[in-house]
C-alpha cells in the first residue's frame, strides 16, 4: 500500500512539473513560444527621423519634430545574430552603420557613425506564425563618428523598441520590423538625447 502511495505521489509530482514546464513555454493566450526558439543571423535596414532639443514630435496625425527642435534623418544598416530562448526572451548582438543627414536649417554636413550593440527584448506569439518583439532596449559603443562631438568611444542606449514579425512556412526565415510610428528614445554619453521615429525591416535566417 505504501508503495502504491509513493508511485501515486511520484506521478502527481511528475505531472505538476510537466505542467509547470509547459506553462513556461507558452504565452497566456495559449500559443507556444517554442516555434521561435533558436539562433538566427539577421540584416536590418531602418530609416529614422530624429528630434532633439527638445526631443519631441508633434501629435498624431502631424508627427513632425517639434518647432525649433534639432532634427536629422538616419539611415541604419546592421548585421548580427539574434537568439530566442523559447521562454519569451530574445537577445541580439550586432554591428551597425548610421548615415545621418541633418536638416538644412542647422547647416551641418552629413556624417557617419559605426557602432557595436546588444539589444534585449521580450516576445509573445500572436499566432503560430506571427509574433511581437517588445520592451526592446539596446546598449552599445560608438566606434567611429565626428570627433568634434565626442562620438568615438561614447556609449549609447535606446529604449522603447517594438517590432511585429512573421515566421516563414519552413520556420527557418523570420521577417520583422516597424511600420507604425512608435517612438523610441536615444541617450548618448556625450550628452546628446533624442526621440526617434523609425521604419524598420529585418530579415533573419535560422542557423
CSV table of C-alpha atoms in Angstrom, one decimal:
chain,number,residue,atom,x,y,z
A,1,UNK,CA,0.0,0.0,0.0
A,2,UNK,CA,2.9,2.3,0.9
A,3,UNK,CA,4.5,1.5,-2.5
A,4,UNK,CA,1.3,2.5,-4.3
A,5,UNK,CA,1.1,5.8,-2.4
A,6,UNK,CA,4.7,6.5,-3.4
A,7,UNK,CA,4.0,5.7,-7.0
A,8,UNK,CA,0.9,7.9,-6.9
A,9,UNK,CA,2.9,10.8,-5.3
A,10,UNK,CA,5.6,10.4,-7.9
A,11,UNK,CA,3.0,10.6,-10.7
A,12,UNK,CA,1.5,13.8,-9.2
A,13,UNK,CA,4.9,15.5,-8.8
A,14,UNK,CA,5.8,14.5,-12.3
A,15,UNK,CA,2.6,15.8,-13.9
A,16,UNK,CA,2.9,19.0,-11.9
A,17,UNK,CA,6.5,19.5,-13.2
A,18,UNK,CA,5.4,18.9,-16.7
A,19,UNK,CA,2.5,21.3,-16.4
A,20,UNK,CA,4.9,24.0,-15.0
A,21,UNK,CA,7.3,23.4,-17.8
A,22,UNK,CA,4.6,23.7,-20.4
A,23,UNK,CA,3.4,26.9,-18.8
A,24,UNK,CA,6.8,28.5,-19.1
A,25,UNK,CA,7.0,27.7,-22.8
A,26,UNK,CA,3.7,29.4,-23.9
A,27,UNK,CA,2.1,32.8,-23.7
A,28,UNK,CA,-1.0,33.2,-21.5
A,29,UNK,CA,-3.0,33.2,-24.8
A,30,UNK,CA,-2.1,29.5,-25.0
A,31,UNK,CA,0.1,29.8,-28.1
A,32,UNK,CA,3.5,28.1,-27.6
A,33,UNK,CA,6.6,30.3,-27.6
A,34,UNK,CA,8.9,27.5,-28.8
A,35,UNK,CA,8.5,27.9,-32.6
A,36,UNK,CA,10.9,30.8,-32.5
A,37,UNK,CA,13.5,29.1,-30.2
A,38,UNK,CA,16.9,29.1,-31.8
A,39,UNK,CA,19.7,31.3,-33.3
A,40,UNK,CA,19.4,33.4,-36.4
A,41,UNK,CA,21.6,35.6,-38.5
A,42,UNK,CA,20.0,38.9,-39.5
A,43,UNK,CA,20.3,42.0,-41.5
A,44,UNK,CA,18.5,45.2,-40.7
A,45,UNK,CA,17.6,48.3,-42.7
A,46,UNK,CA,16.0,51.2,-41.0
A,47,UNK,CA,15.2,54.9,-41.6
A,48,UNK,CA,14.7,57.2,-38.7
A,49,UNK,CA,13.8,60.8,-38.2
A,50,UNK,CA,15.3,62.1,-35.0
A,51,UNK,CA,14.3,65.1,-32.9
A,52,UNK,CA,16.4,66.7,-30.1
A,53,UNK,CA,16.4,70.0,-28.1
A,54,UNK,CA,13.5,69.4,-27.4
A,55,UNK,CA,13.4,65.6,-28.1
A,56,UNK,CA,9.7,65.6,-29.0
A,57,UNK,CA,7.4,65.3,-32.0
A,58,UNK,CA,4.1,67.0,-32.7
A,59,UNK,CA,1.0,64.8,-32.0
A,60,UNK,CA,-0.7,62.5,-34.5
A,61,UNK,CA,-1.6,62.8,-37.3
A,62,UNK,CA,1.1,65.6,-37.8
A,63,UNK,CA,4.2,63.8,-36.4
A,64,UNK,CA,6.9,66.4,-37.2
A,65,UNK,CA,9.8,67.4,-34.9
A,66,UNK,CA,8.6,70.0,-32.5
A,67,UNK,CA,9.1,73.6,-33.6
A,68,UNK,CA,12.7,74.6,-33.1
A,69,UNK,CA,13.9,71.1,-32.5
A,70,UNK,CA,17.2,69.9,-33.9
A,71,UNK,CA,16.4,67.1,-36.5
A,72,UNK,CA,18.1,64.7,-38.8
A,73,UNK,CA,17.3,61.6,-40.9
A,74,UNK,CA,19.4,58.5,-40.2
A,75,UNK,CA,19.8,55.5,-42.5
A,76,UNK,CA,20.7,52.5,-40.3
A,77,UNK,CA,22.3,49.2,-41.5
A,78,UNK,CA,23.0,46.4,-39.1
A,79,UNK,CA,24.2,42.7,-39.3
A,80,UNK,CA,24.5,40.3,-36.5
A,81,UNK,CA,22.7,37.5,-34.7
A,82,UNK,CA,19.6,37.1,-32.5
A,83,UNK,CA,18.7,34.3,-30.2
A,84,UNK,CA,15.2,33.4,-29.0
A,85,UNK,CA,15.2,31.2,-25.8
A,86,UNK,CA,11.7,29.7,-26.2
A,87,UNK,CA,10.6,31.3,-23.0
A,88,UNK,CA,9.8,34.8,-24.2
A,89,UNK,CA,13.2,36.5,-24.2
A,90,UNK,CA,15.4,37.4,-27.1
A,91,UNK,CA,18.9,39.0,-27.3
A,92,UNK,CA,20.7,40.3,-30.4
A,93,UNK,CA,24.4,41.2,-30.9
A,94,UNK,CA,25.3,43.2,-34.0
A,95,UNK,CA,27.4,45.8,-35.7
A,96,UNK,CA,25.9,48.9,-37.3
A,97,UNK,CA,26.4,51.8,-39.6
A,98,UNK,CA,24.4,55.0,-39.4
A,99,UNK,CA,24.5,57.7,-42.2
A,100,UNK,CA,22.9,60.9,-40.9
A,101,UNK,CA,21.6,63.8,-43.0
A,102,UNK,CA,21.0,66.9,-40.8
A,103,UNK,CA,18.1,69.3,-41.5
A,104,UNK,CA,19.4,72.1,-43.8
A,105,UNK,CA,18.4,74.8,-41.2
A,106,UNK,CA,21.3,73.6,-39.0
A,107,UNK,CA,24.0,74.0,-41.7
A,108,UNK,CA,25.8,70.7,-40.7
A,109,UNK,CA,27.2,68.3,-43.2
A,110,UNK,CA,26.1,64.6,-43.3
A,111,UNK,CA,28.1,62.3,-41.0
A,112,UNK,CA,28.7,58.6,-40.4
A,113,UNK,CA,28.7,56.6,-37.1
A,114,UNK,CA,29.6,52.9,-36.7
A,115,UNK,CA,28.7,51.0,-33.5
A,116,UNK,CA,28.7,47.7,-31.7
A,117,UNK,CA,25.4,47.0,-29.9
A,118,UNK,CA,23.5,44.4,-27.8
A,119,UNK,CA,19.6,44.5,-27.7
A,120,UNK,CA,17.3,42.7,-25.4
A,121,UNK,CA,13.6,42.0,-25.9
A,122,UNK,CA,10.7,40.1,-24.6
A,123,UNK,CA,8.4,38.4,-27.1
A,124,UNK,CA,4.9,37.0,-27.4
A,125,UNK,CA,3.3,34.9,-30.1
A,126,UNK,CA,0.2,36.4,-31.8
A,127,UNK,CA,-0.4,33.2,-33.7
A,128,UNK,CA,1.6,30.1,-34.6
A,129,UNK,CA,3.2,32.1,-37.4
A,130,UNK,CA,3.4,35.7,-36.1
A,131,UNK,CA,5.0,37.4,-33.1
A,132,UNK,CA,5.7,40.7,-31.4
A,133,UNK,CA,9.1,41.7,-30.1
A,134,UNK,CA,8.6,44.3,-27.3
A,135,UNK,CA,10.2,46.2,-24.4
A,136,UNK,CA,13.3,46.4,-26.6
A,137,UNK,CA,16.4,48.1,-25.1
A,138,UNK,CA,19.8,48.4,-26.7
A,139,UNK,CA,23.2,49.4,-25.4
A,140,UNK,CA,26.4,49.8,-27.3
A,141,UNK,CA,29.6,51.7,-28.1
A,142,UNK,CA,30.1,54.1,-31.0
A,143,UNK,CA,33.4,53.1,-32.7
A,144,UNK,CA,33.7,55.9,-35.3
A,145,UNK,CA,32.0,59.3,-35.8
A,146,UNK,CA,32.5,63.0,-35.6
A,147,UNK,CA,35.4,63.6,-33.2
A,148,UNK,CA,34.2,67.3,-32.7
A,149,UNK,CA,31.2,66.0,-30.9
A,150,UNK,CA,33.0,63.3,-28.9
A,151,UNK,CA,31.3,60.4,-30.7
A,152,UNK,CA,34.1,57.8,-31.0
A,153,UNK,CA,34.2,55.8,-27.7
A,154,UNK,CA,30.9,57.2,-26.5
A,155,UNK,CA,28.2,54.8,-25.3
A,156,UNK,CA,24.5,54.9,-26.4
A,157,UNK,CA,21.3,53.5,-25.1
A,158,UNK,CA,18.0,53.0,-26.9
A,159,UNK,CA,14.7,52.2,-25.2
A,160,UNK,CA,11.1,51.6,-26.3
A,161,UNK,CA,11.6,49.4,-29.3
A,162,UNK,CA,8.7,47.2,-30.6
A,163,UNK,CA,8.7,45.1,-33.8
A,164,UNK,CA,6.0,42.9,-35.4
A,165,UNK,CA,7.1,39.8,-37.2
A,166,UNK,CA,6.2,36.7,-39.2
A,167,UNK,CA,7.6,33.2,-39.3
A,168,UNK,CA,8.2,31.7,-42.8
A,169,UNK,CA,6.4,28.4,-43.7
A,170,UNK,CA,9.5,26.3,-43.1
A,171,UNK,CA,10.3,28.1,-39.8
A,172,UNK,CA,13.8,29.0,-41.0
A,173,UNK,CA,13.2,32.6,-42.0
A,174,UNK,CA,11.8,35.5,-39.9
A,175,UNK,CA,10.7,38.9,-41.2
A,176,UNK,CA,10.0,41.6,-38.6
A,177,UNK,CA,10.1,45.3,-38.2
A,178,UNK,CA,8.2,48.5,-37.5
A,179,UNK,CA,6.0,50.4,-39.9
A,180,UNK,CA,3.7,52.2,-37.4
A,181,UNK,CA,5.0,55.4,-35.9
A,182,UNK,CA,6.2,54.2,-32.5
A,183,UNK,CA,8.7,56.3,-30.7
A,184,UNK,CA,12.0,55.2,-29.1
A,185,UNK,CA,14.5,57.2,-27.0
A,186,UNK,CA,18.2,57.6,-27.6
A,187,UNK,CA,20.7,58.6,-25.0
A,188,UNK,CA,24.4,59.1,-25.7
A,189,UNK,CA,27.0,59.5,-23.1
A,190,UNK,CA,28.3,62.7,-24.8
A,191,UNK,CA,25.1,64.4,-23.6
A,192,UNK,CA,23.0,64.0,-26.8
A,193,UNK,CA,19.4,62.9,-26.1
A,194,UNK,CA,16.7,62.4,-28.7
A,195,UNK,CA,13.5,60.8,-29.7
A,196,UNK,CA,13.2,58.9,-32.9
A,197,UNK,CA,10.5,57.6,-35.2
A,198,UNK,CA,11.8,54.7,-37.4
A,199,UNK,CA,10.6,52.4,-40.2
A,200,UNK,CA,12.5,49.2,-39.9
A,201,UNK,CA,12.8,45.9,-41.8
A,202,UNK,CA,14.7,42.9,-40.6
A,203,UNK,CA,15.3,39.5,-42.3
A,204,UNK,CA,16.7,36.7,-40.1
A,205,UNK,CA,17.7,33.2,-41.2
A,206,UNK,CA,18.0,30.2,-38.7
A,207,UNK,CA,21.5,28.9,-38.3
